[in-house]
XYZ file of C-alpha atoms in Angstrom:
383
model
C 32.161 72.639 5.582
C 35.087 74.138 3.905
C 35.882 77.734 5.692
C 38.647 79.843 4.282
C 39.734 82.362 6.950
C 41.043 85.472 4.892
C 43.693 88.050 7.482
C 44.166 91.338 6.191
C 47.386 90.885 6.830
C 48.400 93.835 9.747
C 50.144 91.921 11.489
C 50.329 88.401 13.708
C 50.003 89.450 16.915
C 47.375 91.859 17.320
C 43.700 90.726 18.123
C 42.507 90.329 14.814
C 45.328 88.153 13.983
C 44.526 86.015 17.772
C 40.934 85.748 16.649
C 41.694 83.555 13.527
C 43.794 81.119 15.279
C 41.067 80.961 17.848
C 38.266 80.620 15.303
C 40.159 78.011 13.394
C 41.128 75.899 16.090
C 37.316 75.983 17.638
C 35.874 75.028 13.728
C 38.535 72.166 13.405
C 37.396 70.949 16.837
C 33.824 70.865 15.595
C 34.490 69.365 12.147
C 35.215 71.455 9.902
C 38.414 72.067 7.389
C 39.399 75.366 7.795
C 42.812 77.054 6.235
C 44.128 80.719 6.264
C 44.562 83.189 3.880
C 47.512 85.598 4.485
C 50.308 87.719 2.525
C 53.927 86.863 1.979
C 54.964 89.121 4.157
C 57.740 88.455 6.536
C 55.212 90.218 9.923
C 52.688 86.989 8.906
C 55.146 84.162 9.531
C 54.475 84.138 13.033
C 50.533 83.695 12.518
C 51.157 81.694 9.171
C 53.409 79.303 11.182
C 50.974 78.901 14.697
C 48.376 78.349 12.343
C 50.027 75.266 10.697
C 49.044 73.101 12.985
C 45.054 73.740 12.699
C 44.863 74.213 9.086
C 46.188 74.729 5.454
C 47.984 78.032 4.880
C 47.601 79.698 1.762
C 50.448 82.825 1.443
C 50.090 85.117 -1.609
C 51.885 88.375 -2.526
C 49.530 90.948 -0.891
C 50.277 94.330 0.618
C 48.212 95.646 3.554
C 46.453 99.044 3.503
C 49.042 99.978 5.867
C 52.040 99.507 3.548
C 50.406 102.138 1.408
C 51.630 105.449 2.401
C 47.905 106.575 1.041
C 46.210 104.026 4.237
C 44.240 102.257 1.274
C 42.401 105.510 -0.163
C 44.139 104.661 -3.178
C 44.408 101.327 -3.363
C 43.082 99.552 -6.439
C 39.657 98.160 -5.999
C 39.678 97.474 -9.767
C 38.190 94.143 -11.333
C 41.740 93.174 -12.563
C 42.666 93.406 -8.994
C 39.522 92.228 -7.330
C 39.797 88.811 -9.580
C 43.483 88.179 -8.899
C 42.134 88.176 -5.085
C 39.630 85.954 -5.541
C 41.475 83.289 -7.842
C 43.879 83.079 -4.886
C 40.665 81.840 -2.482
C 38.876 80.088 -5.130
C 41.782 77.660 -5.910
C 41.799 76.323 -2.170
C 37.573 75.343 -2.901
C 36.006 77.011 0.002
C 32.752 76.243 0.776
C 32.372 80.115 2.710
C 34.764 82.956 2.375
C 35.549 84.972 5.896
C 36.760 88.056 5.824
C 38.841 89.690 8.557
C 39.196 93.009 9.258
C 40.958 94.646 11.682
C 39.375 98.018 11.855
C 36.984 100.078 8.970
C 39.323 100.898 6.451
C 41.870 98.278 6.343
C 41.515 95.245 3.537
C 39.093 97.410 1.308
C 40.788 96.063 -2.237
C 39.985 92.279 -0.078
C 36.566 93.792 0.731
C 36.206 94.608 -3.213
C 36.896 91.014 -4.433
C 34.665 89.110 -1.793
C 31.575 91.099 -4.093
C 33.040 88.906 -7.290
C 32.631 85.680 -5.654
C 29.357 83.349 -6.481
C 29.888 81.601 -3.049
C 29.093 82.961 0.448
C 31.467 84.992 2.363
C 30.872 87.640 5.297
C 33.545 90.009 7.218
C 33.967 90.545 10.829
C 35.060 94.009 11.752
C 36.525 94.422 14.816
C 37.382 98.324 15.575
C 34.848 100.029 14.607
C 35.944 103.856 15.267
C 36.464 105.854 12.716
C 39.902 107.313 11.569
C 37.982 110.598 13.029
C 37.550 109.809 16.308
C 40.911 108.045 16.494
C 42.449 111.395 15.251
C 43.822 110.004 11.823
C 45.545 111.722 9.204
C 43.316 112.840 6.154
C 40.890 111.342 8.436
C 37.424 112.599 6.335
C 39.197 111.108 3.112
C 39.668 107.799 4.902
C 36.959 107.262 6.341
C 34.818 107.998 2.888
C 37.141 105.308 1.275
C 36.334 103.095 4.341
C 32.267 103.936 4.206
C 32.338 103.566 0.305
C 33.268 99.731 0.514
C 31.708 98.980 3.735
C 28.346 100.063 1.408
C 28.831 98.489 -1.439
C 29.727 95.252 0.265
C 26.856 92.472 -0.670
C 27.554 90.306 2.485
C 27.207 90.376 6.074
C 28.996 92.484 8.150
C 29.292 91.031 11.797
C 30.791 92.684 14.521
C 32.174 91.418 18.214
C 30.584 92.876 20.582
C 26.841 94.864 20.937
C 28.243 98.336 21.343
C 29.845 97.712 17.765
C 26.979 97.510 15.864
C 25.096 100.736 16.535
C 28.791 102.501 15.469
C 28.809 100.829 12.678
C 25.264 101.908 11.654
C 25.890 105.401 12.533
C 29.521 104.861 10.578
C 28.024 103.705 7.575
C 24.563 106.432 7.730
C 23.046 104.022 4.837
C 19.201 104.713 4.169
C 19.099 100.928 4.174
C 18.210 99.083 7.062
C 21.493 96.607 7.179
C 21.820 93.396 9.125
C 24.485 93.637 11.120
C 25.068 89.941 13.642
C 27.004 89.885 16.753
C 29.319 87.388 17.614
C 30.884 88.054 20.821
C 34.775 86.611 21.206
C 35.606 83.747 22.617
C 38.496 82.303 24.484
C 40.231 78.922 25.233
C 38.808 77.928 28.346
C 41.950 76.811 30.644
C 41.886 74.072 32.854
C 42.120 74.313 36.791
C 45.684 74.823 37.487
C 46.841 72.183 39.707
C 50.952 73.825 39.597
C 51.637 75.573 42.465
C 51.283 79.616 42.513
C 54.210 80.077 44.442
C 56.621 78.466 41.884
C 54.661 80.163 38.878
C 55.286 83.532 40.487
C 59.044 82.639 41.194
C 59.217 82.116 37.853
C 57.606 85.582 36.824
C 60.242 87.080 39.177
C 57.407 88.310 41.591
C 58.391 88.627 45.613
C 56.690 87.061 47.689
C 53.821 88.603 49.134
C 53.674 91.221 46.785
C 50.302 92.786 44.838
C 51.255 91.752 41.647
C 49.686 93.770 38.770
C 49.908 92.681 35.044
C 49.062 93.532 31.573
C 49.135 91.749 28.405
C 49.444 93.473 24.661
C 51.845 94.974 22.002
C 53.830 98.474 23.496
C 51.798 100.771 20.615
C 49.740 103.883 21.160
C 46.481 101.890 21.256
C 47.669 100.337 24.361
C 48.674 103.232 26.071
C 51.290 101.525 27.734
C 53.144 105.042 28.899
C 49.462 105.233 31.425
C 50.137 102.100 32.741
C 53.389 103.223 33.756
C 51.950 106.581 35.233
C 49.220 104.023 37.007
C 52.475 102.220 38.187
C 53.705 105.516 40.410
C 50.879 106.000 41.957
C 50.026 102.867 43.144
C 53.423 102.783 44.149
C 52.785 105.123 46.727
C 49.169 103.889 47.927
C 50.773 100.335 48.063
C 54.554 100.098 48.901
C 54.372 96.033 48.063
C 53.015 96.468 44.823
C 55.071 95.160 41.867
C 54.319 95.524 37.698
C 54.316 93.713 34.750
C 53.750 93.835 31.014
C 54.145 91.288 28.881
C 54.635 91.949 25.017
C 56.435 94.343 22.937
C 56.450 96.311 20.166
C 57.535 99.998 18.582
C 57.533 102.073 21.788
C 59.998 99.693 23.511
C 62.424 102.727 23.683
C 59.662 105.145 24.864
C 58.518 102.296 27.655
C 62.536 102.196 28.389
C 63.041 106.132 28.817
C 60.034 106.539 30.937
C 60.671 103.751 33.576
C 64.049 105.385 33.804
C 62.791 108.688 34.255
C 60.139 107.544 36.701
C 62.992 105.115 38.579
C 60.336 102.350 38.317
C 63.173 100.299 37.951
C 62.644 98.393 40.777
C 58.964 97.127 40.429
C 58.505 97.307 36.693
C 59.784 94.981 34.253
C 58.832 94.465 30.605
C 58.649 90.458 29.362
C 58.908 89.798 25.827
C 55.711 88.074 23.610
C 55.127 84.476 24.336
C 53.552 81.859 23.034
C 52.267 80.933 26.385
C 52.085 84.536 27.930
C 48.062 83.632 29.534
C 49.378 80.701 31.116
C 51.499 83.340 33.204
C 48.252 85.678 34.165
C 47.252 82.982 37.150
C 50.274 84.090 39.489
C 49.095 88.165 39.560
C 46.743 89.255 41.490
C 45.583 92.316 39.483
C 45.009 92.398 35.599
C 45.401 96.538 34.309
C 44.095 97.146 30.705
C 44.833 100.935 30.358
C 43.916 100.819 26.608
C 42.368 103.917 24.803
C 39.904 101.343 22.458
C 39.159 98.069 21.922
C 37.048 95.748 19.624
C 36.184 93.393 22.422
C 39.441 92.208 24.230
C 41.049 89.100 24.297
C 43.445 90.045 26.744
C 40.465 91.006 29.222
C 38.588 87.696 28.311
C 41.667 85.529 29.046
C 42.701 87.526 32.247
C 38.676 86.775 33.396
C 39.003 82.716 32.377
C 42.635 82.651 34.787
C 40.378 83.762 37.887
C 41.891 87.715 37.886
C 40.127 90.838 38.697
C 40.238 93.314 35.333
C 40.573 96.667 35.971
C 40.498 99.194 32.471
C 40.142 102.758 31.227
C 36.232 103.595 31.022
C 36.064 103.925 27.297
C 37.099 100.058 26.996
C 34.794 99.271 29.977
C 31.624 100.763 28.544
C 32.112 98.871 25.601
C 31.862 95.366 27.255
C 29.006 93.359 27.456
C 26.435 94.963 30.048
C 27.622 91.310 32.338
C 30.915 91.698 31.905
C 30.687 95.372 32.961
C 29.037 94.716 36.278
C 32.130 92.073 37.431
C 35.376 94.697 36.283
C 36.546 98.492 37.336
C 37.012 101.070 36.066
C 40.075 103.525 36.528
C 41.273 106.920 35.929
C 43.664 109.572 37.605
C 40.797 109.959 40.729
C 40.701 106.131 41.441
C 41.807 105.619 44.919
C 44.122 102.810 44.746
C 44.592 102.263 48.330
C 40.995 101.570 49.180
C 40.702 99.616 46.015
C 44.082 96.864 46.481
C 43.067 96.726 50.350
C 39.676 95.387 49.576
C 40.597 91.514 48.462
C 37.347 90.263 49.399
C 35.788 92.292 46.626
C 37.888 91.787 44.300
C 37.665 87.763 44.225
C 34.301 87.723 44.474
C 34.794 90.207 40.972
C 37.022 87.789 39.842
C 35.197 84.386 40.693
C 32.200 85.930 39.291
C 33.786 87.116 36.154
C 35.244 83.684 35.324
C 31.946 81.923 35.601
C 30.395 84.642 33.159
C 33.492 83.930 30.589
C 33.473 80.479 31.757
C 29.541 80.007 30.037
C 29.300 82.565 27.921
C 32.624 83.547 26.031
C 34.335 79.992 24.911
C 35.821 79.922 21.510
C 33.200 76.469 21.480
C 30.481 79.032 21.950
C 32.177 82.039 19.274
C 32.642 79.065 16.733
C 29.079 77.490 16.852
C 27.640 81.136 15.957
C 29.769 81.555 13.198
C 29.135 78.253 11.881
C 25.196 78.867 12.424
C 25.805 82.399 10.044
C 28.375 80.339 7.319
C 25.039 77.566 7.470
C 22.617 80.214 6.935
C 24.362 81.812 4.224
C 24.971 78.923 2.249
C 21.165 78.041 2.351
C 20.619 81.378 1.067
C 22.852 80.238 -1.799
């Protein structure tokens, strides 16, 4: 099967951008030709280039709702548009057109053209809060854009994880009763690390002996990276050995700068730059921190599960896991007592060992790409 793998184009290093190389890779490895579909734009090199090496690339001269100063509410959905879109996938000979979409309103003009095509297509949505809830500007005219196109969309709509799909429903409040599949995401499984964690953590810059404590994901608001840095002095002083890291980067750099200064964190935090490898790092911490405000369904937490470490988040992001996935992670806030909780390592592997079996079986990228092909198989029957 031919699968065309269309990125609305945010960004390449966010988890919408992570989910396409992972879904490529896992449809190559089960026999299928896959490519990507992505703007010209200088941000999508980075995905445009990792994705090279799994499939065709197909760059166009597209601008993402977000280059709009209007967030897509006036973005032309028009059929001149729409077609231009479409001749762009329809000249690579896809067999199914899929749709990516970061959150509800972003890619509507792509949403638009996947309605002119005579072949199947379907769009994952990953965030699906509202511009409402997240506090948005000219939220209620955003979000009416958003549920306008989400309606008039013919194909599926398939979201990541079960708590999505009853937002989305209530999002959408359409009289009709709408399909709407899960796919859970899926990770890379890693292989048993045979290197030795002392000379992994030497090469993180971690003392020995220390209660390492990591995170993983771009320095912007959604990741809240100023709480993990307030998380960071008090654990300090529950757990003088305790050090931090975060690895990735992004437009609060300065803010993340200013506050370990004025919090002299200095000497246990440090920031690493975006990797390619960053996950193969997670194995020498001993503590994975998500302090996120949302998710879609986290990567980060998945991969920090498959490398054997405990995953503690921000309750939001935690009730929005799978119900088994809940049951093996914490959850944190400003009451949590950190003391109690570091000093209890028995508990926490068993959270950990437990947690990596669960991922281990249930969350592979094998497992994410085999429902996706079942979907692209069902809609091409339908055909």
């Amino acid at each position: 099967m031919r699968i065309l793998l269309v990125s609305s184009s945010s960004g390449s290093r966010g988890g919408g951008e992570i989910f396409l190389l992972y879904l490529g890779e896992a449809l190559r490895a089960a026999g299928h030709t896959v490519a990507l579909w992505a703007s010209r734009h200088p941000r999508m090199d980075e995905l445009a280039r990792r994705f090279a090496g799994i499939g065709e690339v197909v760059r166009v001269d597209y601008r993402n709702t977000y280059d709009h100063w209007h967030r897509g509410v006036l973005a032309s959905t028009g059929e001149k548009n729409s077609q231009r879109i479409a001749d762009s996938w329809l000249g690579w000979r896809p067999d199914v057109v899929h749709l990516n979409k970061q959150n509800l309103e972003d890619g509507l003009d792509l949403l638009a053209a996947t309605n002119t095509l005579a072949l199947p297509h379907l769009c994952t949505v990953h965030i699906t809060q509202s511009a409402r809830f997240l506090g948005a500007r000219f939220a209620g005219w955003r979000d009416a854009a958003a549920r306008r196109a989400l309606r008039a969309y013919r194909g599926l709509l398939v979201v990541t994880a079960p708590a999505r799909a009853p937002e989305l429903q209530a999002f959408l409040t359409d009289v009709r009763a709408r399909e709407i599949p899960i796919v859970t995401n899926g990770v890379p499984l890693q292989n048993a690390s045979t290197s030795d964690r002392s000379a992994l953590r030497a090469r993180e810059n971690l003392r020995a002996g220390s209660f390492a404590i990591v995170a993983l994901g771009r320095l912007e608001p959604q990741k809240q990276p100023l709480r993990f840095l307030d998380y960071a002095a008090r654990i300090r002083l529950a757990c003088p050995e305790a050090e931090f890291r975060w690895i990735g980067s992004g437009r609060m750099t300065e803010e993340w700068e200013d506050a370990v200064a004025r919090k002299k964190l200095g000497g246990i935090v440090q920031r690493i730059d975006w990797h390619d490898d960053a996950r193969a790092s997670l194995p020498a911490y001993d503590l994975f921190l998500h302090p996120a405000a949302y998710e879609g369904f986290s990567f980060a937490i998945l991969e920090a599960m498959d490398a054997g470490l405990p995953c503690a988040m921000e309750a939001p992001v935690h009730a929005q896991l799978p119900a088994a996935l809940r049951d093996v992670s914490l959850v944190v806030n400003d009451a949590t007592d950190w003391a109690a909780l570091i000093r209890d390592r028995a508990r926490l592997a068993e959270l950990a060992r437990r947690a990596q079996s669960i991922v281990r079986e249930h969350y592979s990228t094998a497992a994410m790409a085999a429902a996706y092909a079942q979907l692209y198989a069902k809609l091409c029957r339908a055909s």
